[in-house]
């Protein structure tokens, strides 16, 4: 249970403010999260980590000398946005490129990948290793699909130690990948967790039972048993991990770092009793425990549970592991304190200039703003319904996420239009506003749609119908590339692809934009209704798939509502053009 908060919606932000106030020696606040308060040598690779909040000390508590250079900090259990990650990476960059590492979750992958692309477009080299240590989340043949849990720490530390030692970006990425290959974790839980202001737990474990392999956001586990003794639990954890030893490792004679991680409300004393038996078992197997960790390294808010990580060292990894760290929540050895960084202006908040536009493009921008107003009105009118549908198989936040995103898009788009922006810039600002404020998977994907469309419209000249169709097609391709869903997976893709195909076909056969859009919206509406029959295979809804049969996919439904409402805006635009007043 969580007892203390002000406005639940402000909780994550206020938590970061307090965290920074308490740790100003190590970290300073920037747009999107925190970076080191100390200077790093010019040319040193910047290690940027991140993820949702609610996992302290991951991720902000792991920023400091010898560990991460910056952390992008999202909302509670929600990935940071592309903009947040990009802003933190820019602030952390020392001219040696940026290395991203985070737990392997769909929303984080999507946003870190998009931020990586932006950094590269800015001319900053960037590489990524997503951590996949949780053996319970996918079979060995699909290791790349596994989630990241407490094993984040080993990968972050090896990457950071390599960067501190002067390794270049490729070498940092190689070593982090190697550390990830040699890190395995397995966890159990006794209770779920309750986010601030929530009336009931986000997920729960039946009283007196233990969920085996449960994820740190309530993703289903692989089993449920009675609660064993402390020794019984130690035996289970060690057995699971000795069953899956990395390639090239011989158990007898191996050196490992064991990490017994508390998930939020398990007592340290209980964990020490469990660790006592773990140490005996490792010893009996001929394994040397190097630098054991018993404590909290990646929590799940107030969840009661624990996980064991084994990090299988080799000489190279052990040398890197053995280096000093001074971060707010993690200290090892003694670090020579670096000078405090001089704080310049936060690049992310400096107002960007509006590129030149002509009258035709500004007129198109006015249509864009009207379309954004229509999206806001449509989402507002359906916010509860969208939340209700999402709660059936997902987490119930689709309505509020779409509301936050569309309102932010309108604010940013209207401000750009008022400053004389053309269609491209207006829509680009709207895209940024949407994905930055929406949270959730759908917010990032709507950002991709609007940004792809923007790129085809330009700031000069009246956009043609085929340019709009090409922009929609690029958006659709972008959504599939980032979200990795196909038609039939029960996502917004099921409405977006038929919409795109119908629009392209209509425009290619000579229809006006308004006519083509109308026909395409009809296809999207039919297709969205058809998602009721499908089983979800992507996103959070995947875990509770069966529940959702008979209900439409929320993201497909909201997309159909929105494109239908925009058809009216385009009709009105055409009527105005035919009868200029
Ligand atoms: P979250 O799933 O993060 O809670 P929302 O609730 O706002 O985000 O949106 C849920 C919708 O997002 C789903 O109904 C689905 O249409 C869409 N979605 C989720 N994952 C994907 C994906 N990988 N590709 C395309 N669309 C997705
Ligand atoms: Mg949701």
XYZ file of C-alpha atoms and ligand atoms in Angstrom:
609
model
C 0.000 0.000 0.000
C 1.118 3.552 -0.670
C 0.070 6.066 1.957
C 1.593 9.400 1.059
C 1.072 11.553 -1.985
C -0.231 14.970 -2.982
C -1.827 14.849 -6.455
C -1.356 11.263 -7.724
C -0.719 12.637 -11.227
C 2.206 14.712 -9.880
C 3.746 11.892 -7.865
C 6.555 10.892 -10.249
C 7.602 14.503 -10.871
C 7.566 15.425 -7.196
C 9.494 12.262 -6.386
C 12.226 13.278 -8.861
C 12.354 16.803 -7.391
C 12.833 15.401 -3.886
C 15.347 12.816 -5.047
C 17.438 15.539 -6.703
C 17.143 17.864 -3.693
C 18.435 15.063 -1.484
C 21.261 14.042 -3.837
C 22.472 17.271 -5.407
C 26.043 16.136 -4.721
C 25.668 13.415 -7.388
C 22.846 14.354 -9.760
C 21.132 17.311 -11.321
C 17.760 17.565 -12.916
C 17.352 17.998 -16.664
C 14.328 17.708 -18.925
C 13.298 14.046 -18.848
C 15.316 12.848 -15.849
C 18.719 13.364 -14.239
C 22.393 13.497 -15.242
C 25.600 13.464 -13.205
C 26.299 16.675 -11.306
C 30.025 16.163 -11.927
C 32.093 16.681 -15.076
C 33.137 13.676 -17.145
C 36.232 13.669 -19.342
C 35.662 15.013 -22.858
C 35.167 12.137 -25.284
C 33.999 9.628 -22.666
C 31.051 7.487 -23.814
C 27.920 8.568 -21.915
C 25.952 5.656 -20.447
C 22.258 6.565 -20.344
C 19.830 4.228 -18.619
C 16.149 4.534 -17.872
C 12.665 3.248 -17.621
C 9.509 3.866 -15.681
C 9.555 5.223 -12.139
C 8.575 2.993 -9.220
C 11.705 0.819 -9.391
C 14.091 2.820 -7.168
C 17.088 2.690 -7.032
C 16.599 1.984 -10.726
C 17.028 4.255 -12.491
C 17.920 7.678 -11.058
C 19.668 6.201 -8.005
C 22.213 4.576 -10.330
C 23.529 7.832 -11.816
C 26.935 8.960 -10.556
C 30.681 8.529 -10.982
C 31.514 4.979 -12.029
C 27.919 4.240 -13.005
C 25.398 5.864 -15.376
C 25.910 9.365 -16.780
C 22.166 9.952 -17.001
C 18.783 8.365 -16.417
C 15.559 9.033 -18.322
C 12.795 8.742 -15.749
C 9.275 7.991 -16.957
C 6.013 8.050 -15.101
C 5.175 5.254 -12.657
C 5.655 1.969 -14.510
C 5.534 3.809 -17.858
C 8.429 4.163 -20.273
C 9.968 7.625 -20.572
C 8.966 9.312 -23.823
C 11.269 9.562 -26.837
C 11.658 13.281 -26.106
C 12.649 12.660 -22.488
C 15.260 10.060 -23.439
C 16.624 12.253 -26.214
C 16.840 15.265 -23.889
C 18.669 13.311 -21.157
C 21.057 11.821 -23.732
C 21.871 15.280 -25.135
C 22.548 16.589 -21.639
C 24.733 13.569 -20.773
C 26.758 13.470 -24.012
C 30.477 14.196 -23.579
C 31.334 14.040 -27.259
C 32.111 10.302 -27.175
C 28.687 9.027 -28.210
C 25.838 7.693 -26.110
C 25.228 4.144 -24.920
C 21.643 3.175 -23.995
C 20.763 0.343 -21.640
C 17.416 -0.493 -20.057
C 15.152 -3.454 -19.296
C 13.618 -5.094 -22.351
C 9.961 -3.897 -22.336
C 7.960 -2.967 -25.455
C 7.371 0.697 -24.522
C 11.008 1.246 -23.525
C 12.312 -0.422 -26.684
C 10.052 1.721 -28.833
C 11.027 4.999 -27.181
C 14.749 4.294 -26.763
C 14.939 3.160 -30.417
C 13.236 6.348 -31.575
C 15.536 8.458 -29.372
C 18.550 6.598 -30.770
C 17.444 7.458 -34.280
C 17.075 11.130 -33.333
C 20.519 11.238 -31.744
C 22.068 9.710 -34.855
C 20.241 12.292 -36.966
C 21.797 14.962 -34.695
C 25.218 13.476 -35.499
C 25.668 11.777 -32.103
C 26.664 8.102 -32.317
C 24.428 5.830 -30.252
C 24.328 2.090 -29.484
C 21.974 0.039 -27.314
C 21.858 -3.139 -25.247
C 18.447 -4.003 -23.755
C 18.799 -6.185 -20.656
C 17.166 -9.652 -20.839
C 18.071 -11.432 -17.596
C 14.678 -12.813 -16.421
C 14.778 -16.525 -17.293
C 11.084 -16.999 -16.461
C 9.869 -14.610 -19.168
C 10.751 -16.643 -22.293
C 12.443 -19.957 -23.116
C 16.201 -20.079 -23.825
C 15.610 -20.186 -27.578
C 13.907 -16.777 -27.296
C 16.329 -15.074 -24.924
C 16.017 -11.817 -26.865
C 12.349 -11.626 -25.781
C 13.112 -11.858 -22.072
C 12.409 -8.973 -19.693
C 15.057 -7.086 -17.782
C 14.858 -7.109 -13.967
C 17.585 -6.831 -11.305
C 20.228 -7.877 -13.850
C 20.073 -4.303 -15.164
C 22.683 -3.474 -12.546
C 25.393 -5.781 -13.906
C 24.997 -4.571 -17.485
C 24.898 -0.901 -16.464
C 27.990 -1.315 -14.283
C 30.057 -3.103 -16.907
C 29.131 -0.549 -19.566
C 29.944 2.322 -17.223
C 33.226 0.814 -16.041
C 34.265 0.323 -19.669
C 33.342 3.927 -20.487
C 35.304 5.216 -17.461
C 38.294 3.163 -18.612
C 38.218 4.981 -21.962
C 36.603 2.304 -24.151
C 34.981 3.611 -27.325
C 31.270 3.221 -28.062
C 31.607 -0.074 -29.964
C 33.679 -1.584 -27.158
C 31.244 -0.381 -24.470
C 28.401 -2.000 -26.424
C 30.352 -5.230 -26.884
C 31.162 -5.532 -23.184
C 27.611 -4.667 -22.114
C 26.268 -7.321 -24.499
C 28.742 -9.805 -23.055
C 27.643 -8.919 -19.498
C 24.006 -9.371 -20.513
C 24.821 -12.806 -21.970
C 26.279 -13.800 -18.605
C 23.506 -12.474 -16.366
C 20.515 -14.590 -15.341
C 17.762 -13.808 -12.821
C 14.726 -15.520 -11.396
C 12.112 -14.028 -9.059
C 9.105 -14.733 -6.873
C 6.427 -12.520 -5.299
C 4.052 -12.709 -2.349
C 1.967 -9.562 -2.949
C 1.347 -7.107 -5.782
C 1.748 -3.358 -5.464
C -0.522 -0.340 -5.236
C 0.360 2.855 -7.078
C -0.252 6.225 -5.358
C -3.920 7.157 -5.314
C -5.061 3.802 -6.723
C -7.977 2.179 -4.956
C -6.835 -1.357 -5.511
C -3.536 -3.106 -6.210
C -2.296 -3.066 -9.791
C -2.109 -6.851 -9.537
C -2.246 -9.270 -6.645
C -1.066 -12.659 -5.467
C -3.550 -14.786 -3.489
C -3.052 -14.600 0.287
C -0.584 -17.225 1.509
C 0.624 -18.096 -2.007
C 3.807 -17.348 -3.915
C 3.840 -16.341 -7.593
C 6.832 -17.851 -9.358
C 8.403 -15.817 -12.139
C 5.929 -12.921 -11.819
C 7.140 -9.805 -13.648
C 7.892 -6.504 -11.936
C 4.744 -4.901 -13.401
C 2.495 -7.880 -12.686
C 3.185 -9.730 -15.918
C 2.023 -13.306 -15.308
C 4.453 -15.795 -13.837
C 5.010 -19.408 -14.731
C 3.626 -21.023 -11.590
C 2.010 -20.445 -8.213
C 2.872 -22.445 -5.109
C 2.522 -22.347 -1.363
C 5.108 -20.173 0.425
C 8.218 -22.300 1.092
C 10.654 -21.918 3.984
C 13.536 -19.476 3.536
C 15.838 -22.416 2.779
C 13.263 -23.884 0.403
C 13.135 -20.627 -1.525
C 16.941 -20.422 -1.685
C 17.031 -23.951 -3.097
C 14.405 -23.139 -5.731
C 16.182 -19.965 -6.883
C 19.619 -21.564 -7.098
C 18.281 -24.665 -8.838
C 16.505 -22.606 -11.511
C 19.622 -20.590 -12.243
C 22.027 -23.534 -12.268
C 19.707 -25.078 -14.842
C 20.531 -22.296 -17.238
C 24.193 -21.560 -17.158
C 25.552 -19.329 -19.977
C 27.458 -20.949 -22.829
C 31.111 -21.557 -22.102
C 30.724 -21.602 -18.306
C 31.643 -24.611 -16.151
C 29.800 -24.483 -12.838
C 32.524 -26.059 -10.756
C 35.209 -23.412 -10.328
C 33.083 -20.547 -11.654
C 33.153 -17.080 -10.101
C 29.789 -15.292 -9.824
C 28.355 -12.113 -8.373
C 25.113 -13.164 -6.633
C 22.505 -10.416 -6.279
C 19.580 -11.127 -3.983
C 17.219 -8.283 -4.797
C 14.292 -7.127 -2.683
C 11.268 -5.984 -4.677
C 10.041 -3.332 -2.261
C 8.591 -4.630 0.970
C 10.513 -7.748 1.829
C 12.688 -7.228 4.924
C 16.473 -7.230 4.648
C 16.531 -9.686 7.569
C 14.372 -12.167 5.655
C 16.672 -11.844 2.667
C 19.756 -12.493 4.795
C 18.182 -15.725 6.033
C 17.564 -16.732 2.407
C 21.068 -15.642 1.372
C 22.635 -17.790 4.115
C 21.356 -20.889 2.286
C 22.178 -19.493 -1.173
C 25.800 -19.042 -0.081
C 25.919 -22.653 1.151
C 24.460 -23.956 -2.109
C 26.840 -21.977 -4.300
C 29.758 -23.179 -2.233
C 28.580 -26.794 -2.490
C 28.430 -26.438 -6.281
C 32.045 -25.281 -6.363
C 31.133 -21.677 -7.186
C 33.007 -18.748 -5.643
C 30.653 -15.910 -4.684
C 32.432 -12.647 -5.514
C 31.138 -9.421 -3.956
C 27.652 -10.680 -2.964
C 24.836 -8.115 -3.047
C 21.820 -8.454 -0.744
C 19.502 -5.443 -0.866
C 17.238 -3.429 -3.138
C 18.544 -2.755 -6.657
C 15.384 -2.840 -8.781
C 12.087 -2.693 -6.910
C 8.484 -2.923 -8.002
C 6.993 -0.170 -5.879
C 5.769 -1.843 -2.665
C 5.630 -5.395 -4.000
C 6.765 -8.107 -1.580
C 9.090 -10.464 -3.364
C 12.662 -11.180 -4.273
C 14.821 -12.283 -7.156
C 18.212 -13.910 -7.408
C 20.637 -12.831 -10.121
C 23.819 -14.705 -10.932
C 26.407 -12.752 -12.915
C 28.941 -15.240 -14.299
C 32.298 -13.461 -14.367
C 35.312 -13.973 -16.583
C 38.622 -12.120 -16.163
C 37.569 -9.226 -18.353
C 34.218 -8.743 -16.579
C 35.725 -9.150 -13.111
C 38.311 -6.447 -13.776
C 35.539 -4.046 -14.809
C 33.303 -5.079 -11.907
C 36.066 -4.282 -9.461
C 36.011 -0.517 -10.076
C 34.714 2.200 -7.713
C 31.241 3.729 -7.927
C 29.641 6.673 -6.148
C 25.944 6.984 -7.027
C 23.101 8.034 -4.705
C 21.925 4.463 -4.109
C 25.074 2.499 -4.889
C 28.643 2.910 -3.599
C 31.648 0.663 -4.102
C 35.278 1.391 -3.185
C 36.486 4.975 -3.171
C 36.031 7.307 -6.077
C 38.197 10.368 -6.681
C 35.624 13.123 -6.714
C 35.369 14.938 -10.049
C 34.719 18.681 -10.285
C 31.134 19.876 -10.338
C 29.766 20.522 -13.820
C 29.056 24.111 -14.831
C 25.388 24.146 -15.654
C 24.553 25.679 -18.999
C 21.060 26.285 -20.350
C 18.952 23.156 -20.809
C 19.024 22.656 -24.592
C 15.657 20.911 -24.528
C 13.834 23.932 -23.154
C 15.374 26.533 -25.477
C 12.650 27.520 -27.933
C 13.405 26.193 -31.412
C 12.974 28.575 -34.312
C 10.006 28.278 -36.651
C 11.243 27.579 -40.210
C 9.972 29.817 -43.045
C 6.645 28.903 -44.611
C 4.559 30.305 -47.462
C 0.873 31.290 -47.374
C -0.308 28.016 -48.947
C 1.431 25.924 -46.339
C 0.206 28.179 -43.524
C -3.349 27.685 -44.831
C -2.766 23.920 -44.709
C -1.454 24.368 -41.152
C -4.799 25.947 -40.236
C -6.518 22.751 -41.457
C -4.065 20.728 -39.364
C -5.042 22.751 -36.275
C -8.748 22.208 -37.012
C -8.073 18.489 -37.346
C -6.248 18.517 -33.986
C -9.225 20.310 -32.398
C -11.465 17.598 -33.795
C -9.216 14.870 -32.387
C -9.360 16.508 -28.956
C -13.162 16.749 -29.096
C -13.473 13.117 -30.238
C -11.151 11.800 -27.548
C -12.811 13.908 -24.837
C -16.224 12.577 -25.835
C -14.978 8.961 -25.684
C -12.446 9.068 -22.873
C -14.379 6.865 -20.474
C -15.365 4.351 -23.121
C -11.719 4.004 -24.262
C -10.581 3.501 -20.672
C -13.268 0.898 -20.105
C -12.300 -1.113 -23.193
C -8.595 -0.958 -22.289
C -9.340 -2.184 -18.752
C -10.821 -5.418 -20.094
C -7.491 -6.770 -21.272
C -4.985 -3.933 -20.746
C -4.347 -1.434 -17.972
C -7.286 0.936 -18.466
C -5.266 4.017 -19.354
C -6.014 4.353 -23.065
C -8.615 7.107 -22.603
C -6.514 9.296 -20.321
C -3.379 8.641 -22.370
C -5.093 9.720 -25.583
C -6.519 12.731 -23.762
C -3.119 13.874 -22.451
C -1.538 13.286 -25.866
C -4.154 14.968 -28.049
C -4.446 18.017 -25.790
C -0.659 18.461 -25.776
C -0.589 18.035 -29.568
C -3.217 20.741 -30.030
C -1.441 23.138 -27.669
C 1.901 22.674 -29.437
C 0.420 22.676 -32.966
C -1.706 25.766 -32.353
C 1.269 27.632 -30.847
C 3.378 26.813 -33.911
C 0.592 27.888 -36.289
C 0.154 31.151 -34.373
C 3.871 31.817 -34.833
C 3.518 31.468 -38.604
C 4.540 27.820 -39.034
C 3.695 25.853 -42.161
C 1.975 22.457 -42.230
C 5.088 20.398 -41.630
C 6.329 22.327 -38.618
C 2.838 22.578 -37.102
C 2.361 18.835 -37.343
C 5.913 18.090 -36.170
C 5.392 20.113 -32.996
C 2.044 18.396 -32.467
C 3.713 14.977 -32.879
C 6.347 15.853 -30.292
C 3.761 17.167 -27.851
C 1.634 14.061 -28.240
C 4.272 11.426 -27.668
C 5.958 13.401 -24.895
C 2.819 13.811 -22.804
C 0.675 10.771 -23.633
C 2.669 7.986 -22.021
C 1.904 4.395 -23.000
C 2.585 2.597 -26.216
C -0.146 4.256 -28.199
C 1.220 7.751 -27.407
C 4.599 6.946 -28.916
C 2.914 5.427 -31.979
C 0.652 8.435 -32.537
C 3.795 10.551 -32.389
C 5.258 8.378 -35.157
C 2.114 8.749 -37.313
C 1.987 12.546 -37.027
C 5.747 12.975 -37.503
C 5.747 10.760 -40.621
C 2.835 12.688 -42.090
C 4.573 15.988 -41.265
C 7.668 14.983 -43.214
C 5.631 14.574 -46.414
C 3.757 17.869 -46.123
C 6.583 20.390 -46.188
C 6.436 24.066 -45.162
C 6.154 25.405 -48.708
C 3.173 24.959 -51.020
C -0.239 23.382 -50.623
C 0.181 19.668 -49.853
C -1.288 17.424 -52.557
C -3.632 14.518 -51.852
C -0.901 12.106 -52.847
C 1.531 13.739 -50.408
C -0.988 13.179 -47.601
C -1.520 9.565 -48.701
C 2.240 9.027 -48.818
C 2.559 10.556 -45.333
C -0.136 8.262 -43.939
C 1.572 5.265 -45.567
C 4.897 6.294 -44.029
C 3.176 6.623 -40.643
C 1.685 3.177 -40.986
C 5.078 1.692 -41.920
C 6.656 3.560 -38.988
C 4.113 2.200 -36.508
C 4.793 -1.343 -37.702
C 8.559 -0.838 -37.623
C 8.604 0.575 -34.067
C 5.779 -1.473 -32.548
C 6.619 -4.685 -34.435
C 2.929 -5.640 -34.690
C 1.392 -7.077 -37.854
C -2.158 -7.105 -39.109
C -4.096 -9.612 -36.993
C -2.199 -9.003 -33.727
C -5.166 -6.994 -32.386
C -3.628 -3.531 -32.238
C -4.176 -0.168 -33.903
C -2.322 -1.619 -36.907
C -5.529 -3.529 -37.739
C -7.320 -0.240 -38.411
C -4.344 1.745 -39.678
C -3.336 -0.608 -42.494
C -6.821 -0.827 -44.108
C -7.114 2.957 -43.692
C -3.783 3.491 -45.451
C -4.519 1.016 -48.239
C -7.956 2.504 -48.960
C -6.617 6.077 -48.922
C -3.748 5.249 -51.282
C -6.060 3.360 -53.671
C -8.634 6.167 -53.734
C -6.063 8.927 -54.286
C -4.249 6.871 -56.950
C -7.538 6.475 -58.804
C -8.012 10.251 -58.868
C -10.284 10.844 -55.850
C -9.907 14.117 -53.950
C -8.326 13.991 -50.499
C -11.702 14.507 -48.818
C -13.368 11.702 -50.827
C -10.449 9.330 -50.397
C -10.228 10.048 -46.657
C -13.965 9.407 -46.232
C -13.716 5.993 -47.931
C -10.579 5.128 -45.961
C -12.275 6.069 -42.668
C -15.091 3.663 -43.529
C -12.557 0.858 -44.061
C -10.884 1.699 -40.730
C -14.233 1.620 -38.919
C -15.129 -1.792 -40.325
C -11.678 -3.162 -39.565
C -11.681 -1.780 -36.004
C -15.032 -3.463 -35.334
C -13.534 -6.695 -36.660
C -10.785 -6.681 -34.009
C -13.367 -7.875 -31.461
C -12.910 -11.404 -32.780
C -9.104 -11.396 -32.499
C -6.773 -12.605 -29.758
C -4.121 -10.023 -28.811
C -0.507 -10.958 -29.460
C 1.222 -7.637 -28.719
C 1.418 -5.034 -25.998
C 0.224 -5.349 -22.440
C -3.063 -6.932 -23.499
C -1.153 -10.061 -24.564
C -1.032 -11.393 -21.003
C -4.796 -11.335 -20.505
C -5.671 -12.178 -24.095
C -8.622 -14.450 -23.590
C -10.558 -11.737 -21.694
C -10.571 -9.488 -24.692
C -12.294 -11.744 -27.212
C -15.623 -10.082 -27.977
C -14.238 -6.574 -27.284
C -12.611 -4.336 -29.882
C -8.979 -3.263 -29.523
C -8.957 0.167 -27.858
C -6.182 1.581 -30.042
C -7.881 0.444 -33.267
C -11.209 1.817 -32.061
C -9.846 5.258 -31.139
C -8.037 5.469 -34.473
C -11.270 4.734 -36.374
C -13.182 7.354 -34.352
C -10.493 9.945 -35.024
C -10.102 9.425 -38.779
C -13.911 9.447 -39.157
C -14.149 12.803 -37.374
C -11.329 14.228 -39.507
C -13.246 13.299 -42.670
C -15.755 16.000 -41.694
C -12.978 18.576 -41.308
C -11.685 17.773 -44.792
C -15.217 17.909 -46.274
C -15.717 21.327 -44.700
C -12.314 22.418 -46.035
C -13.334 21.368 -49.537
C -16.683 23.131 -49.305
C -14.832 26.310 -48.267
C -12.510 26.009 -51.203
C -15.338 25.513 -53.667
C -17.309 28.452 -52.267
C -14.671 30.932 -51.116
C -16.390 33.455 -48.871
P -0.415 0.918 -23.109
O -0.614 -0.356 -23.882
O 1.031 1.270 -22.980
O -1.187 0.976 -21.849
P -2.501 2.494 -24.358
O -3.420 1.871 -23.376
O -2.580 3.967 -24.511
O -1.005 2.063 -24.091
O -2.791 1.896 -25.788
C -3.147 0.579 -25.989
C -3.235 0.375 -27.476
O -1.972 0.548 -28.061
C -3.643 -1.025 -27.847
O -5.054 -1.156 -27.839
C -3.068 -1.178 -29.234
O -3.954 -0.703 -30.228
C -1.890 -0.253 -29.220
N -0.640 -1.017 -29.165
C -0.060 -1.586 -28.098
N 1.104 -2.185 -28.458
C 1.224 -1.999 -29.796
C 2.195 -2.369 -30.780
N 3.288 -3.039 -30.446
N 1.989 -1.984 -32.057
C 0.892 -1.287 -32.401
N -0.053 -0.901 -31.527
C 0.114 -1.249 -30.238
Mg -3.241 0.891 -21.707
